[in-house]
XYZ file of C-alpha atoms in Angstrom:
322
model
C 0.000 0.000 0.000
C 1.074 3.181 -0.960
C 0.072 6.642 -0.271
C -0.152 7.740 -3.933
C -0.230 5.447 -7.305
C 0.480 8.709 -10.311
C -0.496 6.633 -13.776
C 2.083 8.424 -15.984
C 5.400 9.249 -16.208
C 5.777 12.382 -17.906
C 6.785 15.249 -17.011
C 3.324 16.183 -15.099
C 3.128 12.450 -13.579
C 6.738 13.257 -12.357
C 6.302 16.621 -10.854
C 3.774 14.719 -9.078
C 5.730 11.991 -7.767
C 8.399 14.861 -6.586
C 5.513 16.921 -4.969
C 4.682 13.386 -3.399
C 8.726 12.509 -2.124
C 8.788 16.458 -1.056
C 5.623 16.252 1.269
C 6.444 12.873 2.771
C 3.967 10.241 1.322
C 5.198 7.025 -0.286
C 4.293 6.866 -3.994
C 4.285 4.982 -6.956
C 4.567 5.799 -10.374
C 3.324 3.169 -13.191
C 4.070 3.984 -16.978
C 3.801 1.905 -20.004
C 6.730 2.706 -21.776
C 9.968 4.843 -21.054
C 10.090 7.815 -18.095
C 9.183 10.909 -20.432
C 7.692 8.222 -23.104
C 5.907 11.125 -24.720
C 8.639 12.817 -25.166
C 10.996 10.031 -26.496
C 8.211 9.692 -29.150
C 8.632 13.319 -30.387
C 9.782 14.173 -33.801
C 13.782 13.639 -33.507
C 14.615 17.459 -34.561
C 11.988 19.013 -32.329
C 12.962 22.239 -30.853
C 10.318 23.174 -27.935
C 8.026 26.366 -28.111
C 8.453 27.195 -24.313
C 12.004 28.434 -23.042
C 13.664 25.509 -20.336
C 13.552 27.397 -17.089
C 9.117 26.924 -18.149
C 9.799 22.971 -18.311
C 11.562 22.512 -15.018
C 10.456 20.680 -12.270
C 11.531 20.032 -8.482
C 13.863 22.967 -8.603
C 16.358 21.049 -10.863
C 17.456 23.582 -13.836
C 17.349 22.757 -17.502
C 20.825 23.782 -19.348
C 19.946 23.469 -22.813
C 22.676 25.239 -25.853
C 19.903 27.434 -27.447
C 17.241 29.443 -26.478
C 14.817 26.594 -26.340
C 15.553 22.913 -25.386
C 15.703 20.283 -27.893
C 13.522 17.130 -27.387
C 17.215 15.480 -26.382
C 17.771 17.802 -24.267
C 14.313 17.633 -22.136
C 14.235 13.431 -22.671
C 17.463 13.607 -20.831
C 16.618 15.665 -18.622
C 13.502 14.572 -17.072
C 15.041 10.767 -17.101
C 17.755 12.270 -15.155
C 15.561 13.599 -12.300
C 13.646 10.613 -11.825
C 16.838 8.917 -11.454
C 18.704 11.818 -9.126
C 15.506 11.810 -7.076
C 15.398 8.228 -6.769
C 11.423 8.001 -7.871
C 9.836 5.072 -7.820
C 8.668 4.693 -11.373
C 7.967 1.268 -12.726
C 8.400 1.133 -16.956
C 6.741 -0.586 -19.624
C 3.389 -1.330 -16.847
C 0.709 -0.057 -18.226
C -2.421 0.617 -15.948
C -5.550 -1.444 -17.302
C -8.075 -0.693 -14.286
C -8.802 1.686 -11.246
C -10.778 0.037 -8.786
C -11.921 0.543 -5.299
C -12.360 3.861 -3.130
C -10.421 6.699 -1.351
C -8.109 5.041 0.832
C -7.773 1.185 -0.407
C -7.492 1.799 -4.520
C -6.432 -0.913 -6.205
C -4.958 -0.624 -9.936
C -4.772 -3.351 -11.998
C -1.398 -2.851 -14.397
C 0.579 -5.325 -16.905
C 4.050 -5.499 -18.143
C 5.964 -8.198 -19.793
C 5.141 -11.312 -17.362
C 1.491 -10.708 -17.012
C -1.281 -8.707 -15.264
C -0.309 -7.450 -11.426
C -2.393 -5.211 -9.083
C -0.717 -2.389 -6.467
C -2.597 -0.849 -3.609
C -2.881 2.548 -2.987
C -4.917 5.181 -0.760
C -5.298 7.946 -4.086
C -4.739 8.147 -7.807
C -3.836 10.326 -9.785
C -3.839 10.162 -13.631
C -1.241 11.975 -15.627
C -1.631 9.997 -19.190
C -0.770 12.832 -21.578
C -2.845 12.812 -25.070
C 0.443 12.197 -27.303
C -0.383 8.624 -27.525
C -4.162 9.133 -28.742
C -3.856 11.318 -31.928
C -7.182 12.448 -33.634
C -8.502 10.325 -37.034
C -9.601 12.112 -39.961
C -12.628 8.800 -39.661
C -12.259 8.055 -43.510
C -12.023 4.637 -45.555
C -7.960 3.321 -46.223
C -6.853 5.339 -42.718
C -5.458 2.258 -41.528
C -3.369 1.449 -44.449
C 0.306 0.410 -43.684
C 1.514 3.772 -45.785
C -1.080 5.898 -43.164
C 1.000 6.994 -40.136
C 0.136 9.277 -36.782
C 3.617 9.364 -35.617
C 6.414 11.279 -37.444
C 9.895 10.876 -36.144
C 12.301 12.169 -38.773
C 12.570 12.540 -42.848
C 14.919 9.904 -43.601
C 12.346 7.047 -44.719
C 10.878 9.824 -46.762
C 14.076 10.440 -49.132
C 12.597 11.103 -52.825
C 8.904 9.805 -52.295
C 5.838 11.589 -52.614
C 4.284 12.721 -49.071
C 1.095 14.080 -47.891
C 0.609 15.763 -45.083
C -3.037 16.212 -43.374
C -3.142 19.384 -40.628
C -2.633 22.604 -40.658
C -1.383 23.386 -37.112
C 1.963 22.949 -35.519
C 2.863 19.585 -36.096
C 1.671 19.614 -39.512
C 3.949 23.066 -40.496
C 6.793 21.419 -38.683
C 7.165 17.792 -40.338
C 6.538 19.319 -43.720
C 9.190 21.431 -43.650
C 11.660 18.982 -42.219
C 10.272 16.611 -44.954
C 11.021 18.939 -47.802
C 14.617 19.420 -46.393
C 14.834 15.617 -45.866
C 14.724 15.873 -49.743
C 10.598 14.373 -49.974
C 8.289 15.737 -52.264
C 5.822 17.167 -50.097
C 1.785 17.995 -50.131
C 0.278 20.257 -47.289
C -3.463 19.271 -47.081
C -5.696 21.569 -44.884
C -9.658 22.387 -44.296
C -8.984 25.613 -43.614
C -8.402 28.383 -46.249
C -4.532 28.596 -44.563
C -2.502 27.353 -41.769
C -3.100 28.755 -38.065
C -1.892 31.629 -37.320
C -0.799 29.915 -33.972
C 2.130 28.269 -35.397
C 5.207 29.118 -34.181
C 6.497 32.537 -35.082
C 9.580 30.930 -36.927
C 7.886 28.185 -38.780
C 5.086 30.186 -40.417
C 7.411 32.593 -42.369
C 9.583 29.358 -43.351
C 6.608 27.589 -44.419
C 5.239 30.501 -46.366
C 8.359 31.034 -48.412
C 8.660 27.221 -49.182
C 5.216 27.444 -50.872
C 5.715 30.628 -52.557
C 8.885 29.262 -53.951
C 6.948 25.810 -55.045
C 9.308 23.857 -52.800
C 6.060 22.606 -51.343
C 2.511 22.263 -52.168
C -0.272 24.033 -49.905
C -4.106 22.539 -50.997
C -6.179 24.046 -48.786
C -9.886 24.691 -47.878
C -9.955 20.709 -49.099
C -10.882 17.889 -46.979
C -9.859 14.335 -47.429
C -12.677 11.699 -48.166
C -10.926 8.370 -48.953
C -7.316 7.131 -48.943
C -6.242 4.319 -51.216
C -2.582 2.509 -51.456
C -2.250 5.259 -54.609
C -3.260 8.425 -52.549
C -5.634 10.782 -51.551
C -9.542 11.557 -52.612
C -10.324 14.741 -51.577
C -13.053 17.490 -51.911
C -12.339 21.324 -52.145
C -13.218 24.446 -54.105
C -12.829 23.062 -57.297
C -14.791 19.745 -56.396
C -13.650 16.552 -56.336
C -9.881 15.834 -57.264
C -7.034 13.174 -56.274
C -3.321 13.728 -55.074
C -1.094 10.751 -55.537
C 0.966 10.187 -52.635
C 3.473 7.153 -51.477
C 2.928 8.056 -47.877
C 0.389 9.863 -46.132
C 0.880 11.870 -42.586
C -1.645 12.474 -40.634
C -1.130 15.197 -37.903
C -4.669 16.670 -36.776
C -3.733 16.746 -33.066
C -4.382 14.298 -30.105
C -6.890 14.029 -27.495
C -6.315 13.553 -23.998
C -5.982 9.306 -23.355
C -9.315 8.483 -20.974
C -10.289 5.092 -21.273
C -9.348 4.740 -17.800
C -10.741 7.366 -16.353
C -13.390 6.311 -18.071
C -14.569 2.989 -17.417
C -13.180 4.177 -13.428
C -16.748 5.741 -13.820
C -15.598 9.478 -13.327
C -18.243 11.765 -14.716
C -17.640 13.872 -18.099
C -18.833 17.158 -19.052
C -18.012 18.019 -22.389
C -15.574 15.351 -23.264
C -13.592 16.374 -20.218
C -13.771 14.496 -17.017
C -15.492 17.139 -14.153
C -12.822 18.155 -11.934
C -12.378 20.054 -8.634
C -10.204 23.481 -8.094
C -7.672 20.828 -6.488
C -8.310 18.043 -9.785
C -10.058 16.122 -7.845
C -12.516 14.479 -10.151
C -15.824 13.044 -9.441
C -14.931 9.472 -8.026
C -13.564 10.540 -4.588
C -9.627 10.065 -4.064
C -9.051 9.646 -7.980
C -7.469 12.969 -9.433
C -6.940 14.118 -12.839
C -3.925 16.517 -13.872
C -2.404 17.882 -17.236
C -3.765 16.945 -20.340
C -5.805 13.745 -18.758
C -8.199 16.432 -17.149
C -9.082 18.407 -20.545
C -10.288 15.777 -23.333
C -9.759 16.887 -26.438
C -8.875 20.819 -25.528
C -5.012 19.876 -25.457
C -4.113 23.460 -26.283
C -5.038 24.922 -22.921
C -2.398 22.280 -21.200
C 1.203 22.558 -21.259
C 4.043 21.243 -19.096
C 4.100 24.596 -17.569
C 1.082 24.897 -15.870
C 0.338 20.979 -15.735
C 3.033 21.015 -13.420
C 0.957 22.781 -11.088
C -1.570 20.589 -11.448
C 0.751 18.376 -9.819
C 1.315 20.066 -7.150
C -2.056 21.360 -6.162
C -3.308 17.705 -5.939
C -0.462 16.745 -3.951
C -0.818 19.285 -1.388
C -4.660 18.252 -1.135
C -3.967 14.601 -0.690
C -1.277 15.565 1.955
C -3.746 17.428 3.347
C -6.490 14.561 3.412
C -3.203 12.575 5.220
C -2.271 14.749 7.797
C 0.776 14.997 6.290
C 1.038 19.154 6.376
C-alpha cells in the first residue's frame, strides 16, 4: 500500500511523484513505456516552443545550448531527475483498471510477465494525449503507408508525401520533410494554416510554398485514402493527389479510457474536476492533459506542473501529512 499510485510518467506524472517525495507520502509511479515516453516519441529534430527554465520541475534547472531545449535535451533531462531523485517509477506497466475507493485503490497494471495489481490510498492520472492522436474517420486510414507518428525525414528520401493538418505539427514535419529531400503535399480544411504556429515556422513555411518547394491545398478535406493516394473534396470539387505516404497530424486528445470505465463523470468530453483536480470518483485525481479531453491546447508542461502540485498538497492534506 502506498500513499499515492500517479499513472504516468511524464513530465506532469513526475512533478507529481516529486511533490509526493517532497511532502512525505510514499508513492508509486506506473508507466507503459519509457520515463518521459511522450517525449521520447517526439519528432527527432523538435525544438520546444516554451524556453527551459518553463519545463523545469523540483527545482532542478534545464541547461539546454539554445534558447529553447531540444527534445534530447528535455528526454534527458527529465530521465535524469527521476533517477537523481530516486522516484519510484515502474516502466513498460501499463495501468488497465482503477478500482476501489479513497483510501484502499487498487490498480490493476501489466508489463511483460502478465497482469499485477498495487494498492494505494489515491490516484492520480497523468496519461498525456500524445499517444491518442485524432482520425480524420475516412475509408484506407489504416493502411500500412497511413502513419500518426512522425519521427524524422529519412524514410521519406525522394517519395511523394502528404501531409493532413494545418497546425503545428503539420507546419513542422513538412518542412523537415522537404529538407529531408521528400516531395511534399500540405493538405488543410482551412483556407490557410493557423496563425498559432510558431512565429519561426510560419514565415519558413510561407516562403517554401511561394517558392513551389512545397505544395499548400487548402480549404480541401480528405474523403478516402487508397494505397495510390488521396480523394479529396475542395473548391474546385472533387480531385485526387497521388501520394506514397500519407501523414496524418490533426492533433491528439487527452488518453481516458481509464478514467473512463473508473466511472468518473464527463462534461463536455472532459472528465469534471475540482479546483484541487479532484474528479468526481472521490480520491481519484486528474492533472495535465488527462483532465481536458480533447482541448489539449489549454495544457502545457508549464502549468500541468501545477496541477501536480495542487493535488499533492490536497492529498497531503487529506493525510495529515502538512
Amino acid at each position: 500500500m502506498v500513499d499515492v499510485l500517479i499513472v504516468g510518467a511524464g513530465p506532469v506524472g513526475l512533478a507529481a511523484a516529486l511533490m509526493a517525495k517532497r511532502l512525505g507520502l510514499s508513492h508509486l509511479v506506473l508507466e507503459r513505456g519509457t520515463v518521459a515516453d511522450t517525449i521520447y516519441r517526439f519528432p527527432r529534430q523538435m525544438v520546444f516552443f516554451s524556453e527551459a527554465k518553463n519545463l523545469e520541475i523540483g527545482g532542478h534547472p534545464l541547461v539546454s545550448q539554445g534558447p529553447k531545449p531540444t527534445r534530447l535535451e528535455a528526454l534527458l533531462y527529465y530521465q535524469k531527475v527521476a533517477e537523481r531523485e530516486g522516484l519510484n517509477v515502474l516502466t513498460y506497466t501499463e495501468a488497465t483498471a482503477i478500482e476501489g475507493e479513497e483510501g484502499a485503490f487498487r490498480v490493476r497494471a501489466r508489463d511483460r510477465l502478465g497482469e499485477r495489481v498495487w494498492q494505494s490510498r489515491y490516484v492520480v492520472v497523468a496519461t498525456g494525449y500524445f499517444g491518442n492522436p485524432n482520425r480524420l474517420g475516412v475509408p484506407g486510414e489504416d493502411l500500412p503507408h497511413v502513419l500518426h507518428r512522425y519521427e524524422e525525414a529519412a524514410p521519406f528520401f525522394r517519395r511523394r508525401v502528404a501531409v493532413v493538418g494545418g497546425s503545428n505539427s503539420a507546419v513542422e514535419v513538412a518542412l523537415d520533410l522537404f529538407r529531408g529531400g521528400a516531395e511534399v503535399a500540405l493538405v488543410h480544411r482551412g483556407k490557410w494554416v493557423r496563425p498559432s504556429v510558431k512565429y519561426w515556422l510560419l514565415p519558413d513555411f510561407e516562403n517554401r510554398v511561394k517558392e513551389g518547394s512545397i505544395r499548400a491545398v487548402m480549404a480541401t478535406r480528405v474523403k478516402a485514402i487508397t494505397p495510390e493516394g488521396l480523394h479529396l473534396e475542395g473548391p474546385q470539387g472533387e480531385g485526387f493527389l497521388a501520394a506514397d505516404f500519407v501523414l496524418v497530424q490533426i492533433g491528439y486528445r487527452a488518453e481516458d479510457r481509464l478514467l473512463r470505465e473508473a466511472g468518473v463523470r464527463y462534461e463536455g468530453g472532459k472528465p469534471w474536476v475540482s479546483p484541487e483536480w479532484e474528479t468526481s470518483r472521490k480520491g481519484l485525481f486528474a492533472i495535465g492533459s488527462a483532465a481536458f479531453g480533447p482541448d489539449t491546447r489549454s495544457v502545457f508542461i508549464e502549468n500541468g506542473r501545477r496541477h501536480a502540485e495542487v493535488a499533492l498538497l490536497a492529498v497531503a492534506g487529506r493525510l495529515g501529512s502538512m
